Amino acid sequence: MYAESLADALVQGMRDSGACVGAVYLPEPGGGVLRLAVLSGVPWEVAAPWGRVALGATTPVADAVRERRLVWLGSQEELARRYPQMALVLPYPFVLAAAPITTDGTQWGGLVLQWSASHPERLRERERDAIGEVCRRMGAMLRSAADSGHPVVHDAEPLLVPAPGADPSRPARTQSGQEFAERLPGGCCALDMDGRIAFVTATAATLLGAALPELLGARLWEVLPWLNDPVAEDRYRAAVLSRRPTSFTALRPPDRWLSFRLYPDGSGVSVRIAPVLAAQAPDAALSPAPAPPSATGRAAALYHLMHLAATLTEAAGVQDVVDRVADLVLPATGAQALALMTAEDGRLRIIGHRGYSADLMSRFDAAPLTSATPAVRCLTTGVPTFFADFAELKRAYPPAVLQDDMAAWAFLPLITSGRPVGSLVLAYDRSRPFTAEERAVLTSLAGLIAQALDRARLYDAKNRLAHSLQAGLLPHTLPRMPGLDVAARYLPAGHGMGIGGDFYDLIRLDDTTAAAAIGDVQGHNVQAAALMGQVRTAVHATAGSSPGEVLARTNRLLTDLDPGLFTSCLYVHLDLARHHACLATAGHPPPLLRHPGGRTEVLRLPPGLLLGIDATATYPATEITLPPGAVLVLYTDGLVEVPGVDLDEVVDDLAGRLARAGDQPVEALADTLVRDARECAHRIDDVALLVIHPR
């Protein structure tokens, strides 16, 4: 019910805004990935490469959801500048908007709307209002679904709905329309939004050299081998995405040239077909050779493979590569299942699969590299093998038993720098001849995946090293003190090596006094982490002095070291016996104080310079009352920073969350405060948090 309501809301939003294409993305369970749930205005095949989008990816909808803002792309030039990889795959003129779907601070998903290339570069006010209204409406629906215990679930493919103005109940052929079209010079046909022929005149069939029954319901480039080249399908995609007329010419063997003019709208594409005069015909020698009948959809394969190549350049760890390969390779190759494997400790390990059951994969996982199977053999020899049917596979491997109900297989070694790093198995539900051209494409595909997998392994190794270094520099435990509860959290940034300069500390001075510190060294590298260790050491060495003196001494040390990096720091002296605290800051975000009665305030302390800038800088101190039951929260800017949002606004929002959290234990309170940051897949900075609660 809710999915259909979302579809209705999308179509209404497209109607109100004048958009010709619309899509709704919803988060997968666990977060981190957006899945296309509802689609209108383009075929699923065109949108399939963007069926799943990592929340951390550089795409319009991911940016809109992650940064909670409207993303507007008013021209192809702007698309190329801001999203070059997307522009490489979609070199067609159109304008696009992406917006987050939210209610009361909760993220429910993202909306994408697209207009034809004739749209002005600026978003009109009524269109902006329509986007806001449809996002509010969808947010209310999704919240209601979640509250009712029936959240909208994802299907493998999105719910496809007709665009505004399309009437699926209208007959594709009527007698009067047929007669009208037949009287026109040349031939014509109508393609639905999936590129299939819904109507064709007898004249067009004659020009194409095919019978009417074999044309109806088929795609032109699939039923006519001489049209199976990238140009024809590319022009169809250009018409569908830009909503502009386009054209191309093609040679019908042996020597007849035809012109095709495509006129698109929201319901499909009208095509005029006419012979080209001999004087205007291109040189037949320059025309690409007709494709063999088996190699259908070459443009579609190139389209998907180009998207895969662009996507893999952004993949980080091994799991990221696995997810992207699983999402994109099946539509790129026409396969129904895949398994991705690597060699570990003399065994073949399955690290990802799609289209196969987990139970089946468990039977093949951990197979010894000495076993006589095609997956092992292609990895150990580095030679790809292709089996057009099971009989062919059985001849090569007599012990083989059909277990996956598939009919053809490609076993591809993943080779980089001359060494195998794994293997890829593609399975098809029908027998397949695997032409020389297709074998070359699949082998190139395996090469792309191998390079990405090799980079990902190196990334993971560096990331493990980074986390080990980070863990060694931060305190393993915080000292226990009577009358004081403290909780700390540290979350590394969602990109890069994971080495940052954020730190926190609690230093016991005696039974009733302690020092707390939190800071942030500029940068995300080994140098920043090393400097963070030096700052912690300096604070420890001077702890017990007044807060202003501790920061001044640490500042002089950093200035003498001249590391080229600056550091923010907040230092607090806690006197539990007197229920008192003294604070000083060196350019650090303001702490939060929740009073025992629940009133919460932002402590905007007198500012001090960042550490490491001026050796003579001074740091004024501020004294506050800290009674039992109060909560003092120290944090780094990664917890609150949101691109494009004023820092004071997001700090006030954090204070509001602290006030609403109630009297939770400090560990639960710390989890509450970092929850939003933890669920963000692409944080741009580290997060450190220290929650102090005197009892």
XYZ file of C-alpha atoms in Angstrom:
695
model
C 0.000 0.000 0.000
C 2.684 2.466 1.001
C 4.814 1.695 -2.068
C 1.868 2.490 -4.355
C 1.235 5.686 -2.377
C 4.861 6.670 -2.904
C 4.417 6.047 -6.621
C 1.303 8.251 -6.698
C 3.170 10.985 -4.822
C 6.100 10.754 -7.244
C 3.880 11.079 -10.309
C 2.049 14.021 -8.726
C 5.377 15.660 -7.910
C 6.513 15.170 -11.505
C 3.252 16.679 -12.735
C 3.512 19.696 -10.412
C 7.164 20.352 -11.227
C 7.018 19.507 -14.924
C 9.715 16.836 -14.536
C 9.845 14.066 -17.126
C 11.773 11.525 -15.006
C 11.375 10.738 -11.315
C 12.946 8.326 -8.828
C 12.613 7.596 -5.113
C 15.522 6.120 -3.149
C 15.101 4.461 0.246
C 17.855 3.319 2.627
C 18.601 -0.367 2.916
C 18.437 -1.889 6.420
C 21.590 -0.995 8.305
C 22.061 2.258 6.406
C 24.974 3.165 4.201
C 23.220 2.289 0.921
C 20.270 3.832 -0.922
C 18.173 1.569 -3.153
C 15.990 2.726 -6.033
C 12.428 1.929 -4.926
C 10.176 3.766 -7.420
C 11.028 4.817 -10.994
C 9.094 6.745 -13.625
C 9.945 8.164 -17.037
C 12.913 5.983 -18.067
C 13.373 2.238 -18.575
C 14.787 0.201 -15.694
C 17.660 -0.884 -17.962
C 18.815 2.744 -18.259
C 18.560 3.349 -14.504
C 19.935 -0.058 -13.408
C 23.533 1.145 -12.801
C 22.126 3.478 -10.166
C 19.803 0.894 -8.615
C 21.933 0.899 -5.434
C 23.939 3.966 -4.425
C 26.341 4.043 -1.494
C 25.489 6.896 0.845
C 29.140 7.896 0.760
C 29.305 7.970 -3.059
C 29.741 11.162 -5.028
C 26.345 11.242 -6.722
C 23.545 13.831 -6.588
C 21.103 11.750 -4.517
C 23.803 10.577 -2.070
C 25.017 14.150 -1.596
C 21.455 15.389 -1.108
C 20.645 12.782 1.547
C 24.016 12.896 3.298
C 24.219 16.697 3.422
C 20.464 17.245 3.852
C 20.196 19.780 1.059
C 18.810 20.234 -2.435
C 21.281 19.419 -5.217
C 20.588 21.194 -8.518
C 22.400 20.510 -11.801
C 21.278 23.034 -14.383
C 23.456 21.990 -17.324
C 25.600 19.226 -18.749
C 28.649 21.404 -18.030
C 27.745 21.618 -14.356
C 27.192 17.850 -14.232
C 30.645 17.302 -15.752
C 32.261 19.710 -13.297
C 30.677 18.350 -10.130
C 30.108 14.697 -11.064
C 32.616 13.891 -13.827
C 32.208 10.120 -13.593
C 28.443 10.341 -13.910
C 28.801 12.717 -16.878
C 31.128 10.232 -18.573
C 28.428 7.542 -18.464
C 25.561 9.928 -19.305
C 26.861 12.336 -21.966
C 23.331 13.564 -22.701
C 21.864 17.009 -22.028
C 19.341 17.182 -19.174
C 18.863 19.027 -15.878
C 18.389 17.322 -12.539
C 17.420 17.918 -8.915
C 18.004 15.650 -5.930
C 16.478 16.305 -2.504
C 16.402 14.555 0.879
C 13.153 13.098 2.211
C 13.038 13.971 5.928
C 10.612 14.452 8.798
C 11.618 16.019 12.108
C 15.297 15.364 11.487
C 14.797 11.708 10.444
C 16.177 10.751 7.036
C 13.815 8.535 5.028
C 15.467 8.607 1.606
C 15.998 10.772 -1.435
C 14.056 12.115 -4.424
C 15.489 12.617 -7.921
C 13.675 14.603 -10.615
C 14.905 15.230 -14.134
C 13.812 17.702 -16.807
C 14.467 17.851 -20.541
C 17.448 19.707 -21.940
C 15.204 22.641 -22.919
C 14.733 23.549 -19.223
C 16.428 26.811 -18.120
C 19.625 26.449 -16.102
C 17.985 27.903 -12.989
C 15.433 26.068 -10.864
C 12.119 27.927 -10.870
C 10.503 28.835 -7.550
C 7.337 26.827 -8.268
C 9.497 23.800 -9.048
C 11.396 24.245 -5.791
C 8.076 24.445 -3.938
C 6.820 21.302 -5.708
C 9.980 19.415 -4.721
C 9.584 20.491 -1.107
C 5.938 19.484 -1.062
C 6.470 16.005 -2.547
C 9.375 15.368 -0.137
C 7.177 16.356 2.822
C 4.362 14.156 1.562
C 6.643 11.164 1.043
C 8.310 11.715 4.422
C 4.921 11.625 6.138
C 4.042 8.393 4.299
C 7.302 6.691 5.205
C 7.052 7.787 8.828
C 3.482 6.495 8.995
C 4.575 3.175 7.476
C 7.392 2.820 10.002
C 5.138 3.786 12.914
C 2.563 1.199 11.847
C 5.178 -1.545 11.858
C 4.978 -1.977 8.068
C 7.962 -0.060 6.660
C 8.316 0.055 2.885
C 10.516 -2.883 1.844
C 12.842 -3.051 -1.155
C 12.311 -5.321 -4.111
C 15.148 -6.450 -6.351
C 13.860 -4.002 -8.962
C 12.014 -0.727 -8.406
C 8.293 -0.251 -8.823
C 7.913 1.134 -12.366
C 5.103 3.632 -12.906
C 4.008 5.534 -16.032
C 5.078 9.168 -16.264
C 2.439 11.925 -16.134
C 0.554 12.065 -19.410
C 1.224 8.444 -20.294
C -1.904 6.339 -20.636
C -1.054 2.628 -20.470
C -4.689 1.695 -21.056
C -4.797 3.465 -24.443
C -4.530 0.960 -27.326
C -1.187 1.167 -29.070
C -2.828 0.603 -32.451
C -6.120 1.918 -33.783
C -7.470 1.564 -37.307
C -7.544 5.303 -38.022
C -4.078 5.813 -36.618
C -2.774 2.893 -38.680
C -4.253 4.324 -41.851
C -2.901 7.792 -41.099
C 0.625 6.500 -40.489
C 0.605 4.313 -43.610
C -0.214 7.337 -45.796
C 2.886 9.237 -44.612
C 6.010 9.097 -46.789
C 8.651 6.707 -45.533
C 7.954 4.483 -42.560
C 7.376 5.008 -38.851
C 7.212 3.062 -35.630
C 6.592 3.740 -31.954
C 8.867 2.526 -29.159
C 7.655 2.201 -25.600
C 9.744 3.477 -22.679
C 11.616 0.173 -22.658
C 12.668 0.624 -26.288
C 10.344 -2.089 -27.617
C 8.314 -1.631 -30.804
C 4.670 -1.058 -29.893
C 3.555 -0.014 -33.395
C 5.129 -0.207 -36.840
C 3.825 0.541 -40.332
C 4.065 -1.875 -43.225
C 6.277 0.603 -45.068
C 8.694 0.712 -42.131
C 8.826 -3.081 -42.024
C 9.630 -3.171 -45.725
C 12.397 -0.590 -45.313
C 13.827 -2.556 -42.392
C 13.614 -5.845 -44.260
C 11.648 -7.620 -41.549
C 8.156 -8.993 -41.039
C 5.669 -7.161 -38.803
C 5.259 -10.050 -36.295
C 8.986 -10.303 -35.596
C 9.281 -6.522 -35.089
C 6.390 -6.016 -32.666
C 7.486 -6.321 -29.035
C 11.195 -6.376 -29.905
C 13.920 -3.765 -29.702
C 15.146 -2.578 -33.091
C 18.796 -3.293 -32.323
C 17.984 -6.787 -31.055
C 15.823 -7.987 -33.943
C 17.966 -6.341 -36.671
C 21.646 -7.345 -36.393
C 22.763 -4.508 -38.674
C 21.338 -2.002 -36.147
C 23.181 -3.652 -33.257
C 25.932 -1.085 -32.929
C 26.457 1.484 -30.170
C 25.129 4.380 -32.264
C 21.499 3.236 -32.539
C 21.039 2.418 -28.856
C 23.020 5.478 -27.787
C 20.697 7.756 -29.798
C 17.705 6.049 -28.196
C 19.164 6.703 -24.717
C 19.894 10.301 -25.694
C 16.264 10.798 -26.753
C 14.868 9.216 -23.574
C 17.128 11.131 -21.167
C 17.264 14.540 -22.848
C 13.682 14.472 -24.231
C 15.097 16.080 -27.383
C 14.682 14.835 -30.968
C 17.762 13.088 -32.293
C 18.759 11.145 -35.390
C 21.242 8.749 -36.942
C 21.839 6.873 -40.178
C 22.544 3.157 -40.572
C 23.525 0.857 -43.418
C 21.085 -1.964 -44.134
C 23.191 -4.594 -45.886
C 24.287 -4.770 -48.492
C 24.053 -1.179 -49.672
C 20.923 0.614 -48.493
C 21.265 3.555 -46.127
C 18.340 4.545 -43.907
C 17.843 7.610 -41.752
C 16.160 7.376 -38.339
C 14.680 10.421 -36.594
C 13.566 9.938 -32.967
C 10.918 12.124 -31.275
C 10.550 11.375 -27.526
C 8.032 12.246 -24.842
C 7.000 10.796 -21.500
C 5.266 7.763 -22.993
C 7.844 6.601 -25.526
C 9.648 7.484 -28.747
C 8.205 8.007 -32.227
C 10.616 7.050 -35.025
C 10.541 8.199 -38.657
C 12.426 5.923 -41.054
C 13.364 7.065 -44.580
C 15.768 5.977 -47.286
C 18.844 8.157 -47.781
C 19.475 9.431 -51.296
C 22.541 7.907 -52.917
C 24.241 11.299 -53.188
C 23.834 11.843 -49.425
C 24.736 8.333 -48.283
C 27.900 7.919 -46.199
C 30.798 5.805 -47.398
C 29.849 2.173 -46.717
C 33.500 1.340 -46.067
C 33.411 3.576 -42.997
C 30.352 1.886 -41.509
C 30.922 -0.656 -38.735
C 30.358 -4.260 -39.690
C 27.017 -5.757 -38.634
C 27.111 -7.492 -35.296
C 26.590 -11.264 -35.150
C 23.073 -12.206 -34.021
C 24.265 -13.485 -30.636
C 26.029 -10.294 -29.596
C 22.931 -8.312 -28.741
C 22.843 -5.132 -26.723
C 26.453 -4.047 -27.292
C 25.654 -0.440 -26.454
C 23.927 -1.551 -23.257
C 26.973 -3.592 -22.270
C 29.315 -0.673 -22.981
C 27.007 1.647 -21.038
C 27.044 -0.592 -17.963
C 30.754 -1.387 -18.212
C 31.665 2.286 -18.450
C 29.595 2.929 -15.347
C 31.311 0.040 -13.577
C 34.755 1.377 -14.494
C 33.868 4.835 -13.204
C 32.312 3.425 -10.040
C 35.243 1.181 -9.175
C 37.606 4.163 -9.120
C 35.734 5.347 -6.008
C 35.652 1.977 -4.256
C 37.604 1.911 -0.994
C 37.883 -1.417 0.833
C 37.379 -4.958 -0.426
C 33.759 -5.069 0.735
C 33.054 -1.854 -1.168
C 34.451 -3.411 -4.353
C 32.405 -6.573 -3.784
C 29.178 -4.599 -3.319
C 29.718 -2.483 -6.427
C 30.666 -5.444 -8.586
C 27.637 -7.424 -7.401
C 25.338 -4.481 -8.145
C 26.653 -3.636 -11.612
C 28.138 -6.687 -13.309
C 24.895 -8.630 -13.777
C 23.116 -5.893 -15.768
C 26.370 -5.177 -17.624
C 26.823 -8.765 -18.813
C 23.298 -10.166 -18.939
C 24.307 -12.879 -16.473
C 21.869 -14.127 -13.848
C 24.402 -14.960 -11.101
C 27.985 -14.268 -10.108
C 30.519 -15.276 -7.499
C 33.657 -13.311 -6.631
C 36.544 -15.260 -5.101
C 40.077 -14.741 -3.795
C 42.848 -17.120 -2.751
C 43.619 -17.240 0.981
C 45.849 -19.742 2.777
C 45.759 -22.237 -0.067
C 41.994 -22.134 -0.417
C 39.447 -20.403 -2.633
C 37.348 -18.013 -0.575
C 34.037 -16.595 -1.818
C 33.986 -12.930 -0.812
C 30.790 -11.933 -2.595
C 27.960 -13.330 -4.674
C 24.669 -12.311 -6.251
C 21.961 -14.519 -7.747
C 23.215 -17.580 -5.875
C 21.909 -18.797 -2.525
C 24.125 -18.609 0.545
C 23.666 -22.367 1.006
C 25.045 -23.117 -2.454
C 27.983 -20.751 -1.965
C 28.867 -22.432 1.328
C 29.442 -25.713 -0.554
C 32.135 -24.140 -2.724
C 33.714 -21.823 -0.167
C 37.168 -22.831 1.107
C 37.810 -25.257 -1.747
C 41.539 -26.215 -1.822
C 43.577 -24.691 -4.626
C 44.516 -28.264 -5.566
C 40.917 -29.190 -6.454
C 40.046 -29.843 -10.095
C 37.348 -27.233 -10.639
C 37.109 -24.528 -13.324
C 37.054 -21.739 -10.700
C 40.311 -22.976 -9.158
C 41.912 -23.695 -12.499
C 41.249 -20.230 -13.950
C 42.769 -18.661 -10.824
C 45.885 -20.841 -10.732
C 46.554 -20.715 -14.486
C 45.351 -17.183 -15.203
C 43.462 -18.443 -18.266
C 39.739 -17.616 -18.695
C 37.402 -20.445 -19.690
C 33.936 -20.250 -21.243
C 31.327 -23.014 -21.391
C 28.400 -22.535 -23.757
C 26.398 -25.262 -22.012
C 26.700 -27.916 -19.307
C 27.674 -30.633 -21.782
C 30.738 -28.605 -22.728
C 31.633 -28.082 -19.055
C 31.122 -31.792 -18.362
C 33.523 -32.747 -21.149
C 36.217 -30.531 -19.650
C 35.515 -31.585 -16.039
C 33.909 -35.045 -15.964
C 33.260 -35.027 -12.165
C 31.187 -31.837 -12.499
C 27.614 -31.946 -11.188
C 25.022 -29.327 -12.153
C 24.108 -27.605 -8.889
C 23.138 -24.054 -9.816
C 20.426 -24.665 -12.475
C 22.371 -22.483 -14.904
C 23.119 -23.213 -18.561
C 26.351 -21.365 -19.440
C 29.353 -20.115 -17.495
C 32.350 -17.805 -17.780
C 35.279 -18.362 -15.389
C 37.471 -15.263 -15.402
C 40.810 -14.866 -13.613
C 41.357 -11.559 -11.810
C 44.935 -10.666 -12.748
C 46.874 -7.524 -11.884
C 50.580 -6.850 -12.386
C 50.899 -10.313 -13.839
C 49.646 -12.160 -10.764
C 46.177 -13.592 -10.018
C 44.312 -12.076 -7.059
C 41.056 -13.974 -7.460
C 38.462 -15.195 -9.930
C 35.009 -14.206 -11.107
C 32.302 -16.671 -12.122
C 29.406 -15.495 -14.276
C 26.448 -17.815 -14.851
C 23.677 -17.554 -17.459
C 20.285 -19.257 -17.452
C 20.441 -20.023 -21.190
C 23.146 -21.546 -23.350
C 25.478 -18.909 -24.749
C 28.008 -19.148 -27.582
C 30.430 -16.524 -26.117
C 31.644 -14.810 -29.286
C 35.216 -13.580 -29.541
C 33.984 -10.031 -28.980
C 32.079 -10.991 -25.828
C 35.046 -12.954 -24.471
C 37.259 -9.905 -24.948
C 34.764 -7.669 -23.137
C 34.424 -10.088 -20.209
C 38.195 -10.466 -19.926
C 38.575 -6.676 -19.849
C 35.855 -6.527 -17.217
C 37.803 -8.996 -15.073
C 40.889 -6.808 -15.443
C 39.016 -3.763 -14.125
C 37.746 -5.729 -11.133
C 41.198 -7.178 -10.431
C 42.790 -3.727 -10.288
C 40.053 -2.427 -8.008
C 40.347 -5.481 -5.752
C 44.116 -5.111 -5.508
C 43.779 -1.426 -4.565
C 41.093 -2.333 -2.053
C 43.291 -4.913 -0.351
C 46.044 -2.325 0.030
C 43.502 0.173 1.369
C 42.243 -2.331 3.939
C 45.793 -3.150 5.043
C 46.577 0.559 5.508
C 43.289 1.056 7.286
C 44.055 -1.731 9.761
C 47.455 -0.142 10.393
C 45.789 3.246 10.871
C 43.321 1.908 13.407
C 46.107 0.168 15.319
C 48.073 3.408 15.463
C 45.005 5.375 16.494
C 44.124 2.875 19.215
C 47.658 3.046 20.556
C 47.569 6.820 20.866
C 44.156 7.142 22.529
C 43.617 6.100 26.164
C 42.595 2.444 26.484
C 40.585 3.113 29.652
C 39.614 6.171 31.656
C 40.492 6.382 35.367
C 37.704 5.641 37.842
C 36.947 8.231 40.497
C 34.375 8.167 43.298
C 31.488 10.481 42.563
C 32.237 10.774 38.834
C 30.876 8.888 35.810
C 32.614 9.417 32.470
C 32.022 7.967 28.994
C 34.085 8.509 25.834
C 33.548 7.767 22.158
C 35.825 7.999 19.140
C 34.677 7.507 15.518
C 37.207 7.780 12.675
C 36.304 9.746 9.562
C 34.400 7.906 6.867
C 37.159 8.368 4.278
C 40.907 8.390 3.891
C 43.249 6.242 6.001
C 41.253 6.664 9.182
C 44.174 8.325 11.012
C 43.092 11.542 12.633
C 44.202 13.998 15.237
C 41.137 14.021 17.481
C 41.855 13.052 21.091
C 40.321 13.051 24.562
C 41.688 12.379 28.021
C 40.742 12.219 31.703
C 43.568 12.674 34.192
C 43.104 11.832 37.851
C 44.893 14.423 40.017
C 43.773 13.226 43.458
C 40.678 11.741 45.099
C 38.517 14.806 44.443
C 40.126 16.607 41.496
C 40.674 15.625 37.876
C 41.482 17.190 34.522
C 39.606 16.553 31.282
C 40.884 17.487 27.846
C 39.673 17.165 24.289
C 41.306 18.398 21.110
C 41.609 18.194 17.362
C 44.870 18.350 15.401
C 44.481 19.620 11.853
C 44.732 16.910 9.188
C 44.139 13.180 8.661
C 47.547 11.560 8.345
C 50.343 10.017 10.366
C 51.812 13.459 11.130
C 48.508 14.598 12.645
C 48.305 11.461 14.782
C 51.916 11.864 15.958
C 51.317 15.504 16.891
C 48.170 14.458 18.737
C 50.342 12.161 20.875
C 52.682 15.057 21.648
C 49.776 17.319 22.639
C 48.386 14.642 24.974
C 51.824 14.227 26.545
C 52.189 17.993 27.045
C 48.749 18.255 28.646
C 49.562 15.358 30.971
C 52.871 16.958 31.962
C 51.217 20.235 33.026
C 47.881 18.898 34.319
C 47.031 20.317 37.721
C 48.047 23.854 36.791
C 45.321 26.346 35.952
C 43.587 25.655 32.617
C 45.000 28.825 31.071
C 48.529 27.853 32.069
C 48.157 24.284 30.752
C 47.103 25.576 27.341
C 49.777 28.297 27.303
C 52.583 25.819 28.018
C 51.279 23.338 25.460
C 51.033 26.159 22.940
C 54.659 27.185 23.500
C 55.790 23.591 22.993
C 53.902 23.263 19.708
C 55.157 26.629 18.495
C 58.748 25.523 19.163
C 58.147 22.241 17.319
C 56.719 24.186 14.346
C 54.902 21.146 12.892
C 52.960 23.201 10.344
C 49.673 21.963 11.855
C 47.397 23.769 14.275
C 45.451 22.254 17.156
C 42.241 23.126 18.950
C 41.965 22.101 22.583
C 39.575 22.447 25.514
C 40.896 21.836 29.032
C 38.736 21.467 32.153
C 39.817 21.342 35.813
C 37.216 19.423 37.858
C 36.856 19.959 41.627
C 34.324 17.377 42.773
C 34.468 18.381 46.435
C 33.491 21.986 45.690
C 31.163 21.070 42.771
C 33.138 23.418 40.606
C 34.884 23.415 37.217
C 37.290 25.784 35.484
C 37.562 25.767 31.676
C 39.769 27.332 28.995
C 39.661 26.895 25.234
C 42.100 27.165 22.358
C 39.733 27.608 19.417
C 37.688 24.524 20.280
C 33.898 24.090 19.838
C 31.982 25.198 22.959
C 31.103 22.562 25.578
C 27.522 21.821 26.614
C 26.202 21.879 30.175
C 22.946 20.239 31.224
C 21.860 21.313 34.675
C 20.281 18.827 37.116
C 16.812 20.182 36.321
C 17.281 19.499 32.586
C 18.006 23.037 31.393
C 20.812 22.854 28.841
C 23.107 25.626 27.686
C 26.024 26.128 25.321
C 29.056 27.440 27.242
C 30.464 30.025 24.886
C 33.859 30.558 26.516
C 36.213 33.501 25.906
C 38.079 32.560 22.726
C 41.733 31.655 22.608
C 44.023 31.135 19.601
C 44.576 27.665 18.206
C 47.692 26.021 19.631
C 50.842 26.397 17.575
C 50.204 29.845 16.067
C 51.586 32.442 18.503
C 53.930 31.517 21.364
C 52.744 34.518 23.408
C 49.036 33.706 23.232
C 47.073 33.638 26.479
C 43.997 31.612 27.355
C 41.427 33.135 29.758
C 39.628 30.732 32.081
C 35.950 30.516 32.988
C 34.596 29.082 36.249
C 31.249 27.293 36.448
C 29.256 25.418 39.054
C 29.088 21.664 38.374
C 26.690 20.153 40.937
C 25.844 16.445 41.264
C 23.420 15.420 38.529
C 24.815 17.895 35.988
C 26.261 16.687 32.659
C 29.210 18.336 30.915
C 29.746 17.333 27.268
C 33.021 17.917 25.404
C 33.239 17.035 21.689
C 35.153 17.718 18.492
C 33.666 19.433 15.458
C 33.189 16.180 13.531
C 30.169 15.488 15.753
C 28.315 18.600 14.678
C 29.667 19.940 11.392
C 27.234 19.763 8.459
C 28.336 21.247 5.105
C 26.519 24.473 4.373
C 24.988 24.794 7.865
C 26.089 27.445 10.376
C 28.150 25.972 13.248
C 26.115 27.780 15.933
C 22.949 26.219 14.528
C 24.254 22.637 14.670
C 25.740 23.169 18.167
C 22.351 24.392 19.358
C 20.794 21.307 17.768
C 23.215 19.068 19.712
C 22.283 20.920 22.906
C 18.633 20.223 22.144
C 19.349 16.518 21.740
C 21.210 16.520 25.051
C 18.253 18.178 26.755
C 15.780 15.680 25.286
C 17.929 12.651 26.124
C 16.804 12.677 29.748
C 18.579 11.067 32.692
C 20.277 8.198 30.892
C 23.450 6.515 32.168
C 26.533 8.181 30.656
C 27.284 5.240 28.329
C 23.782 5.310 26.866
C 23.892 9.096 26.675
C 27.168 8.965 24.729
C 25.617 6.503 22.260
C 22.609 8.782 21.843
C 24.774 11.796 21.045
C 26.924 10.029 18.437
C 24.089 8.082 16.803
C 23.619 10.463 13.869
C 27.361 10.621 13.225
C 27.675 6.834 13.429
C 24.935 6.323 10.837
C 26.553 8.747 8.381
C 28.507 6.639 5.888
C 30.743 9.463 4.718
C 31.739 11.627 7.654
C 34.262 14.248 6.586
C 35.964 14.406 10.009
C 36.727 12.312 13.076
C 34.454 12.435 16.098
C 35.629 12.492 19.713
C 33.210 12.808 22.642
C 33.634 12.988 26.417
C 30.571 12.925 28.705
C 31.223 13.954 32.350
C 28.595 13.358 35.032
C 29.330 14.142 38.717
C 27.177 12.103 41.127
